[in-house]
């Protein structure tokens, strides 16, 4: 389905981005991985996916420009890299605010503006942004994250309109809690901090807002990304797909 297409997935050395890269690869796309992490592990992933790897720090617009220049034409752009910081607004470190805006929002502007000319020239393209349930609803103490996720949904709708007549679609996927190493690693500390069992942490803390009481699996997000790249999705643009176990239905 995606043979001959090149997909750049940002933040694909771990979690959701890696699952999306694997899913697009399974449909024949050639993959460009991006992200941070252990060089040996990244090399293992690069070999597994027969992929290119670009280690650009996406908080640096100059590094993004250099990466996009090296990669050349991108047919599928998945803006996925993101970070979180949890603190009351009056204690929120300004440098964390700036970092979260740079990674979760501004990086997607730069990759998109640099990928769009090639997509327009090709008359086909897919831009998929990993937003979040927090693009639609807020939680306390996540001011920067929620601001960026609402903003990426607005950005996505805007570029969808701009590109609508060029064969290029732009959509968001908005997961609730996804079972990634990042989430799994929080469980032992939360058990200790709250004096809870593993099951209590999972059900009463992590999944409290997710009515299905089930984590979204990274592979589910990969499958949605594949669908959005399919011909059946040619006329789906500017949409924001919730995959949150009913969180934002409440
Ligand atoms: P993760 O921490 O497992 O992966 C984050 C990826 O981003 C990694 O590959 C990391 O190396 C990369 N990255 C971090 N800083 C970077 C930088 N400065 N430059 C380049 N790459 C950088 O997280 P995840 O859970 O897979 O999250 C991926 C996306 O999904 C994020 O945008 C996140 O907000 C969103 N999301 C996650 C969840 C969840 O529950 N895990 C829910 C909703 C949305």
Short mmCIF file of C-alpha atoms and ligand atoms in Angstrom, two decimals:
data_model
loop_
_atom_site.label_atom_id
_atom_site.label_comp_id
_atom_site.label_asym_id
_atom_site.label_seq_id
_atom_site.Cartn_x
_atom_site.Cartn_y
_atom_site.Cartn_z
CA UNK A 1 0.00 0.00 0.00
CA UNK A 2 2.83 2.42 0.82
CA UNK A 3 5.54 0.99 -1.44
CA UNK A 4 7.63 3.82 -2.83
CA UNK A 5 6.51 6.22 -0.10
CA UNK A 6 8.89 7.70 2.44
CA UNK A 7 7.63 8.24 5.99
CA UNK A 8 9.33 10.42 8.58
CA UNK A 9 8.10 9.66 12.10
CA UNK A 10 9.40 12.02 14.76
CA UNK A 11 10.01 10.60 18.23
CA UNK A 12 10.10 7.07 16.84
CA UNK A 13 12.83 5.56 19.00
CA UNK A 14 10.23 4.60 21.61
CA UNK A 15 6.56 4.13 22.39
CA UNK A 16 3.87 5.33 20.00
CA UNK A 17 6.22 6.67 17.34
CA UNK A 18 8.05 3.35 17.11
CA UNK A 19 4.75 1.47 16.78
CA UNK A 20 3.64 3.86 14.02
CA UNK A 21 6.97 3.41 12.21
CA UNK A 22 6.63 -0.39 12.43
CA UNK A 23 3.04 -0.26 11.12
CA UNK A 24 3.94 1.98 8.16
CA UNK A 25 6.97 -0.20 7.39
CA UNK A 26 4.73 -3.29 7.36
CA UNK A 27 2.70 -1.59 4.60
CA UNK A 28 5.80 -1.01 2.50
CA UNK A 29 6.89 2.54 3.39
CA UNK A 30 10.55 3.36 3.76
CA UNK A 31 11.05 4.81 7.21
CA UNK A 32 13.07 7.67 8.61
CA UNK A 33 13.36 7.29 12.37
CA UNK A 34 13.99 10.28 14.63
CA UNK A 35 14.45 10.60 18.35
CA UNK A 36 16.80 10.42 21.27
CA UNK A 37 18.10 7.41 23.15
CA UNK A 38 20.78 4.79 23.52
CA UNK A 39 22.84 4.60 20.28
CA UNK A 40 23.03 0.78 20.35
CA UNK A 41 19.28 0.43 20.79
CA UNK A 42 18.65 2.97 18.03
CA UNK A 43 21.00 1.07 15.71
CA UNK A 44 19.08 -2.15 16.50
CA UNK A 45 15.80 -0.43 15.57
CA UNK A 46 17.33 1.09 12.45
CA UNK A 47 18.39 -2.40 11.31
CA UNK A 48 15.04 -3.96 12.25
CA UNK A 49 13.18 -1.45 10.08
CA UNK A 50 15.87 -1.09 7.41
CA UNK A 51 15.40 2.60 8.16
CA UNK A 52 17.33 5.83 8.02
CA UNK A 53 17.86 7.54 11.35
CA UNK A 54 18.11 11.27 12.02
CA UNK A 55 18.93 12.25 15.58
CA UNK A 56 17.87 15.89 15.25
CA UNK A 57 16.92 17.55 18.51
CA UNK A 58 13.50 18.89 17.57
CA UNK A 59 13.74 21.75 20.05
CA UNK A 60 16.29 23.26 17.67
CA UNK A 61 14.76 24.71 14.47
CA UNK A 62 18.18 24.71 12.80
CA UNK A 63 18.55 20.97 13.46
CA UNK A 64 15.06 20.38 12.05
CA UNK A 65 15.93 22.31 8.89
CA UNK A 66 19.14 20.29 8.46
CA UNK A 67 17.23 17.02 8.97
CA UNK A 68 14.54 17.92 6.44
CA UNK A 69 17.19 18.94 3.91
CA UNK A 70 19.01 15.61 4.36
CA UNK A 71 15.81 13.53 4.19
CA UNK A 72 14.46 15.21 1.04
CA UNK A 73 10.90 14.54 -0.09
CA UNK A 74 8.67 13.09 2.63
CA UNK A 75 5.35 11.52 1.59
CA UNK A 76 4.09 10.74 5.10
CA UNK A 77 5.00 13.04 7.98
CA UNK A 78 4.09 11.90 11.48
CA UNK A 79 4.67 14.63 14.06
CA UNK A 80 4.78 12.53 17.20
CA UNK A 81 7.66 13.57 19.48
CA UNK A 82 6.38 15.07 22.68
CA UNK A 83 7.07 15.61 26.35
CA UNK A 84 5.18 16.31 29.55
CA UNK A 85 5.78 18.22 32.78
CA UNK A 86 3.37 18.21 35.71
CA UNK A 87 3.26 21.21 38.08
CA UNK A 88 0.82 23.88 39.30
CA UNK A 89 0.87 26.89 36.99
CA UNK A 90 2.38 29.17 39.63
CA UNK A 91 5.30 26.73 40.05
CA UNK A 92 5.61 25.77 36.39
CA UNK A 93 9.23 26.39 35.39
CA UNK A 94 9.27 28.88 32.48
CA UNK A 95 12.06 26.91 30.81
CA UNK A 96 9.87 23.77 30.88
CA UNK A 97 7.02 25.77 29.32
CA UNK A 98 9.34 26.90 26.52
CA UNK A 99 10.71 23.37 25.98
CA UNK A 100 7.25 21.80 25.77
CA UNK A 101 6.03 24.43 23.30
CA UNK A 102 9.19 23.94 21.22
CA UNK A 103 8.89 20.15 21.05
CA UNK A 104 5.14 19.50 21.10
CA UNK A 105 4.10 22.39 18.83
CA UNK A 106 6.79 24.46 17.13
CA UNK A 107 8.70 21.41 15.86
CA UNK A 108 5.58 20.27 14.00
CA UNK A 109 5.29 23.70 12.36
CA UNK A 110 8.87 23.47 11.10
CA UNK A 111 8.71 19.87 9.83
CA UNK A 112 5.36 20.62 8.18
CA UNK A 113 6.40 23.86 6.47
CA UNK A 114 9.47 22.11 5.10
CA UNK A 115 7.64 18.93 3.99
CA UNK A 116 4.66 20.62 2.32
CA UNK A 117 6.36 21.84 -0.89
CA UNK A 118 7.41 18.27 -1.77
CA UNK A 119 3.94 16.90 -0.99
CA UNK A 120 2.29 19.59 -3.11
CA UNK A 121 4.65 18.86 -5.99
CA UNK A 122 3.85 15.14 -5.72
CA UNK A 123 0.11 15.81 -5.46
CA UNK A 124 -0.10 13.41 -2.53
CA UNK A 125 0.83 13.54 1.12
CA UNK A 126 -0.23 12.55 4.60
CA UNK A 127 0.41 14.63 7.71
CA UNK A 128 -0.51 12.84 10.93
CA UNK A 129 -0.07 14.58 14.25
CA UNK A 130 -0.07 12.68 17.53
CA UNK A 131 -2.19 14.98 19.67
CA UNK A 132 -3.87 13.58 22.80
CA UNK A 133 -7.12 13.42 24.72
CA UNK A 134 -5.61 16.61 26.09
CA UNK A 135 -6.29 18.26 22.72
CA UNK A 136 -9.97 18.14 23.71
CA UNK A 137 -10.03 18.14 27.51
CA UNK A 138 -7.78 19.46 30.25
CA UNK A 139 -6.29 18.02 33.40
CA UNK A 140 -4.90 20.14 36.21
CA UNK A 141 -1.14 20.73 36.47
CA UNK A 142 -0.50 20.09 32.77
CA UNK A 143 -0.84 23.67 31.48
CA UNK A 144 1.92 23.56 28.84
CA UNK A 145 1.03 20.08 27.59
CA UNK A 146 -2.70 20.83 27.30
CA UNK A 147 -1.99 24.17 25.61
CA UNK A 148 0.24 22.52 23.00
CA UNK A 149 -2.16 19.65 22.34
CA UNK A 150 -5.12 22.02 21.82
CA UNK A 151 -2.85 24.11 19.59
CA UNK A 152 -1.70 21.19 17.44
CA UNK A 153 -5.35 20.32 16.79
CA UNK A 154 -5.96 23.88 15.56
CA UNK A 155 -2.78 23.85 13.49
CA UNK A 156 -3.85 20.56 11.91
CA UNK A 157 -7.25 21.92 10.93
CA UNK A 158 -5.64 25.00 9.39
CA UNK A 159 -3.16 23.11 7.23
CA UNK A 160 -5.90 20.65 6.24
CA UNK A 161 -7.79 23.57 4.70
CA UNK A 162 -4.69 24.97 3.03
CA UNK A 163 -3.78 21.62 1.46
CA UNK A 164 -7.25 20.32 0.69
CA UNK A 165 -6.94 20.76 -3.07
CA UNK A 166 -3.43 19.33 -3.28
CA UNK A 167 -4.07 15.67 -2.41
CA UNK A 168 -2.53 16.20 1.01
CA UNK A 169 -4.48 15.38 4.17
CA UNK A 170 -3.72 16.45 7.73
CA UNK A 171 -5.27 14.76 10.75
CA UNK A 172 -4.71 14.24 14.46
CA UNK A 173 -4.77 11.01 16.39
CA UNK A 174 -5.69 11.67 20.01
CA UNK A 175 -4.94 8.81 22.38
CA UNK A 176 -5.85 8.58 26.00
CA UNK A 177 -3.41 6.68 28.19
CA UNK A 178 -1.24 4.50 25.97
CA UNK A 179 0.75 1.60 27.30
CA UNK A 180 4.31 2.78 26.59
CA UNK A 181 7.51 2.19 28.56
CA UNK A 182 7.10 5.75 29.82
CA UNK A 183 3.78 4.87 31.48
CA UNK A 184 4.86 1.42 32.66
CA UNK A 185 7.91 2.88 34.40
CA UNK A 186 5.71 5.21 36.47
CA UNK A 187 3.87 2.36 38.18
CA UNK A 188 6.41 1.24 40.82
CA UNK A 189 7.07 4.82 41.97
CA UNK A 190 3.36 5.59 42.12
CA UNK A 191 2.73 2.39 44.12
CA UNK A 192 5.34 3.52 46.66
CA UNK A 193 4.24 7.16 46.78
CA UNK A 194 0.55 6.36 47.28
CA UNK A 195 0.79 3.06 49.17
CA UNK A 196 -1.26 1.38 46.45
CA UNK A 197 -1.15 -1.99 44.76
CA UNK A 198 -0.26 -2.23 41.08
CA UNK A 199 -3.94 -2.78 40.23
CA UNK A 200 -5.01 0.27 42.27
CA UNK A 201 -2.46 2.46 40.51
CA UNK A 202 -3.61 1.24 37.12
CA UNK A 203 -7.36 1.55 37.77
CA UNK A 204 -7.62 4.44 40.25
CA UNK A 205 -4.82 6.68 38.99
CA UNK A 206 -3.85 5.95 35.41
CA UNK A 207 -7.19 4.76 34.07
CA UNK A 208 -9.45 6.84 36.31
CA UNK A 209 -10.56 8.97 33.37
CA UNK A 210 -10.68 6.20 30.78
CA UNK A 211 -14.10 4.50 30.95
CA UNK A 212 -12.99 1.27 29.25
CA UNK A 213 -10.38 0.89 32.01
CA UNK A 214 -8.05 -0.34 29.32
CA UNK A 215 -4.87 1.18 27.98
CA UNK A 216 -4.68 2.07 24.33
CA UNK A 217 -1.94 -0.03 22.76
CA UNK A 218 0.75 1.69 20.68
CA UNK A 219 -0.07 -0.76 17.87
CA UNK A 220 -3.66 0.59 17.82
CA UNK A 221 -2.27 4.04 17.04
CA UNK A 222 -0.08 2.47 14.33
CA UNK A 223 -3.16 0.86 12.76
CA UNK A 224 -4.98 4.21 12.76
CA UNK A 225 -2.00 5.87 11.08
CA UNK A 226 -2.03 3.17 8.40
CA UNK A 227 -5.74 3.76 7.81
CA UNK A 228 -5.16 7.51 7.45
CA UNK A 229 -2.56 6.74 4.77
CA UNK A 230 -4.95 4.52 2.82
CA UNK A 231 -6.97 5.49 -0.23
CA UNK A 232 -10.14 5.11 1.83
CA UNK A 233 -8.95 8.12 3.86
CA UNK A 234 -8.39 10.38 0.82
CA UNK A 235 -11.33 12.53 1.88
CA UNK A 236 -10.60 12.57 5.61
CA UNK A 237 -8.79 15.76 6.52
CA UNK A 238 -8.83 18.21 9.39
CA UNK A 239 -10.18 15.49 11.69
CA UNK A 240 -9.14 14.61 15.22
CA UNK A 241 -9.53 10.90 15.99
CA UNK A 242 -10.06 10.09 19.65
CA UNK A 243 -8.64 6.75 20.79
CA UNK A 244 -9.22 7.23 24.47
CA UNK A 245 -11.54 4.52 25.73
CA UNK A 246 -14.37 7.06 26.04
CA UNK A 247 -12.43 9.65 28.08
CA UNK A 248 -13.59 12.66 26.05
CA UNK A 249 -17.13 11.29 25.59
CA UNK A 250 -17.91 12.15 29.21
P1 LIG B 1 7.89 8.30 24.67
O1 LIG B 1 8.57 9.09 25.73
O2 LIG B 1 7.88 6.81 24.75
O3 LIG B 1 8.47 8.74 23.25
C1 LIG B 1 8.82 10.08 22.98
C2 LIG B 1 9.69 10.10 21.75
O4 LIG B 1 10.09 11.47 21.50
C3 LIG B 1 11.00 9.31 21.94
O5 LIG B 1 11.36 8.70 20.72
C4 LIG B 1 12.00 10.42 22.30
O6 LIG B 1 13.35 10.07 21.98
C5 LIG B 1 11.51 11.53 21.41
N1 LIG B 1 11.98 12.84 21.84
C6 LIG B 1 11.91 13.39 23.09
N2 LIG B 1 12.49 14.60 23.09
C7 LIG B 1 12.97 14.82 21.82
C8 LIG B 1 13.68 15.88 21.20
N3 LIG B 1 14.03 16.96 21.87
N4 LIG B 1 14.00 15.75 19.88
C9 LIG B 1 13.66 14.63 19.20
N5 LIG B 1 12.98 13.60 19.73
C10 LIG B 1 12.64 13.70 21.04
O7 LIG B 1 6.40 8.87 24.64
P2 LIG B 1 5.08 8.30 23.97
O8 LIG B 1 4.21 7.93 25.11
O9 LIG B 1 5.32 7.34 22.88
O10 LIG B 1 4.50 9.67 23.35
C11 LIG B 1 4.61 10.02 21.97
C12 LIG B 1 3.58 11.10 21.65
O11 LIG B 1 2.29 10.63 22.01
C13 LIG B 1 3.78 12.41 22.40
O12 LIG B 1 3.47 13.50 21.54
C14 LIG B 1 2.77 12.33 23.52
O13 LIG B 1 2.35 13.59 23.95
C15 LIG B 1 1.65 11.59 22.82
N6 LIG B 1 0.70 10.91 23.72
C16 LIG B 1 1.13 9.96 24.58
C17 LIG B 1 0.21 9.34 25.43
C18 LIG B 1 0.60 8.24 26.42
O14 LIG B 1 -0.22 7.89 27.28
N7 LIG B 1 1.77 7.63 26.32
C19 LIG B 1 -1.13 9.74 25.37
C20 LIG B 1 -1.52 10.74 24.48
C21 LIG B 1 -0.59 11.32 23.65
#
